[in-house]
Amino acid sequence: YYWAPTSVLGRYPMVKLAGMKHDPSGWECIRKPRCADPKPNMYPPAEVLGIVTAAFAERAPDAFAFVQKVSWSNATVNALLAWQEDKRARADEAAEHFLKTQSGIWTAWVPDTVAAKVKKALK
């Protein structure tokens, strides 16, 4: 059992255990060092939110439109983290690798003119 995203899940094939669910009633027990009656449980899902101010949205509508569209799966992040760790790459190198190898994802976040400029700059 593991959490995501992480390079481990990007490196090794994993299978989610069938039947595992988050049970809030048992969660408090397993968080304690000496849980008297531990039961199988999984981490609660974490919602990831992008938050901006109204002033930002008004001042930078193009940037705000971008923030609204950015979305990627844990599998994508896991694979990117594994690549970064394997290559001992810096964050900027991982970002460049993502842009070069995952255009099917990030081009949906930006206008076609921006995507064309980014692709040209990556060559």
Coordinates of C-alpha atoms in Angstrom, one line a residue:
Y1 CA 0.0 0.0 0.0
Y2 CA 1.4 3.4 -0.9
W3 CA 0.3 7.0 -1.4
A4 CA 0.5 9.0 -4.6
P5 CA 2.0 10.8 -6.3
T6 CA 5.5 9.4 -5.8
S7 CA 8.4 8.2 -7.9
V8 CA 7.9 4.6 -6.5
L9 CA 4.6 4.3 -8.2
G10 CA 6.1 5.7 -11.4
R11 CA 8.9 3.1 -11.3
Y12 CA 7.2 -0.1 -10.4
P13 CA 3.9 -1.6 -11.6
M14 CA 1.4 -1.5 -8.7
V15 CA -2.1 -2.7 -8.2
K16 CA -4.6 -1.0 -5.9
L17 CA -5.9 -3.5 -3.3
A18 CA -9.5 -4.4 -4.0
G19 CA -11.9 -3.5 -1.4
M20 CA -9.7 -0.9 0.3
K21 CA -11.6 2.2 1.3
H22 CA -11.1 5.1 3.7
D23 CA -13.0 4.5 6.9
P24 CA -13.0 7.7 9.0
S25 CA -14.1 5.9 12.1
G26 CA -11.1 3.6 12.1
W27 CA -8.7 6.3 10.8
E28 CA -8.1 7.9 14.2
C29 CA -7.1 4.5 15.7
I30 CA -4.5 3.6 13.1
R31 CA -2.9 7.1 13.4
K32 CA -2.0 6.3 17.1
P33 CA 1.2 4.5 17.9
R34 CA -0.6 1.9 19.9
C35 CA -3.9 1.4 18.2
A36 CA -5.9 -1.2 20.2
D37 CA -7.9 -2.6 17.3
P38 CA -6.4 -1.6 13.9
K39 CA -8.4 -2.3 10.8
P40 CA -7.4 -2.1 7.2
N41 CA -7.8 1.4 6.0
M42 CA -6.6 3.7 3.2
Y43 CA -5.5 7.3 3.2
P44 CA -8.4 9.7 2.7
P45 CA -8.4 11.2 -0.8
A46 CA -6.9 14.6 -0.9
E47 CA -8.5 17.3 -3.0
V48 CA -6.0 19.6 -4.8
L49 CA -7.3 23.1 -5.4
G50 CA -5.9 25.9 -7.4
I51 CA -6.8 29.2 -5.7
V52 CA -6.5 32.7 -7.0
T53 CA -7.7 36.0 -5.9
A54 CA -10.4 38.0 -7.8
A55 CA -7.8 40.7 -8.4
F56 CA -5.5 38.2 -10.1
A57 CA -8.3 36.8 -12.3
E58 CA -9.2 40.3 -13.4
R59 CA -5.6 41.6 -13.8
A60 CA -4.4 38.5 -15.7
P61 CA -7.3 36.8 -17.5
D62 CA -5.0 34.7 -19.7
A63 CA -3.1 33.4 -16.7
F64 CA -6.3 32.7 -14.9
A65 CA -7.6 30.7 -17.9
F66 CA -4.5 28.7 -17.8
V67 CA -4.8 27.9 -14.0
Q68 CA -8.4 26.8 -14.6
K69 CA -7.4 24.2 -17.2
V70 CA -4.3 22.7 -15.6
S71 CA -5.0 19.1 -14.7
W72 CA -3.0 15.9 -14.8
S73 CA -3.3 12.4 -13.3
N74 CA -1.3 10.9 -10.5
A75 CA 0.0 8.4 -13.1
T76 CA 1.5 11.2 -15.1
V77 CA 3.1 12.8 -12.0
N78 CA 4.4 9.4 -10.8
A79 CA 6.1 8.8 -14.1
L80 CA 7.6 12.2 -14.2
L81 CA 8.9 11.9 -10.6
A82 CA 10.4 8.5 -11.4
W83 CA 12.1 10.0 -14.5
Q84 CA 13.4 12.9 -12.4
E85 CA 14.8 10.6 -9.7
D86 CA 16.4 8.2 -12.2
K87 CA 18.1 11.0 -14.1
R88 CA 18.9 13.0 -10.9
A89 CA 17.3 15.9 -12.8
R90 CA 16.5 19.3 -11.4
A91 CA 13.0 20.6 -11.3
D92 CA 13.5 22.7 -14.4
E93 CA 14.9 19.7 -16.3
A94 CA 11.8 17.6 -15.3
A95 CA 9.6 20.4 -16.4
E96 CA 11.3 20.5 -19.8
H97 CA 11.0 16.7 -20.1
F98 CA 7.3 17.0 -19.3
L99 CA 6.8 19.6 -22.0
K100 CA 8.8 17.5 -24.6
T101 CA 7.1 14.2 -23.8
Q102 CA 3.6 15.1 -22.7
S103 CA 2.3 17.6 -25.3
G104 CA -1.0 15.8 -25.4
I105 CA -1.6 16.9 -21.9
W106 CA -0.2 20.5 -21.6
T107 CA -1.3 21.7 -25.0
A108 CA -4.9 21.5 -23.8
W109 CA -4.0 24.1 -21.1
V110 CA -2.8 26.9 -23.5
P111 CA -4.0 28.5 -26.7
D112 CA -2.6 26.9 -29.9
T113 CA -0.4 30.0 -30.5
V114 CA 1.3 29.5 -27.2
A115 CA 1.7 25.7 -27.7
A116 CA 3.4 26.4 -31.0
K117 CA 5.8 28.8 -29.4
V118 CA 6.6 26.4 -26.6
K119 CA 7.2 23.5 -29.0
K120 CA 9.5 25.7 -31.1
A121 CA 11.5 26.8 -28.1
L122 CA 11.9 23.2 -27.0
K123 CA 13.7 22.1 -30.2

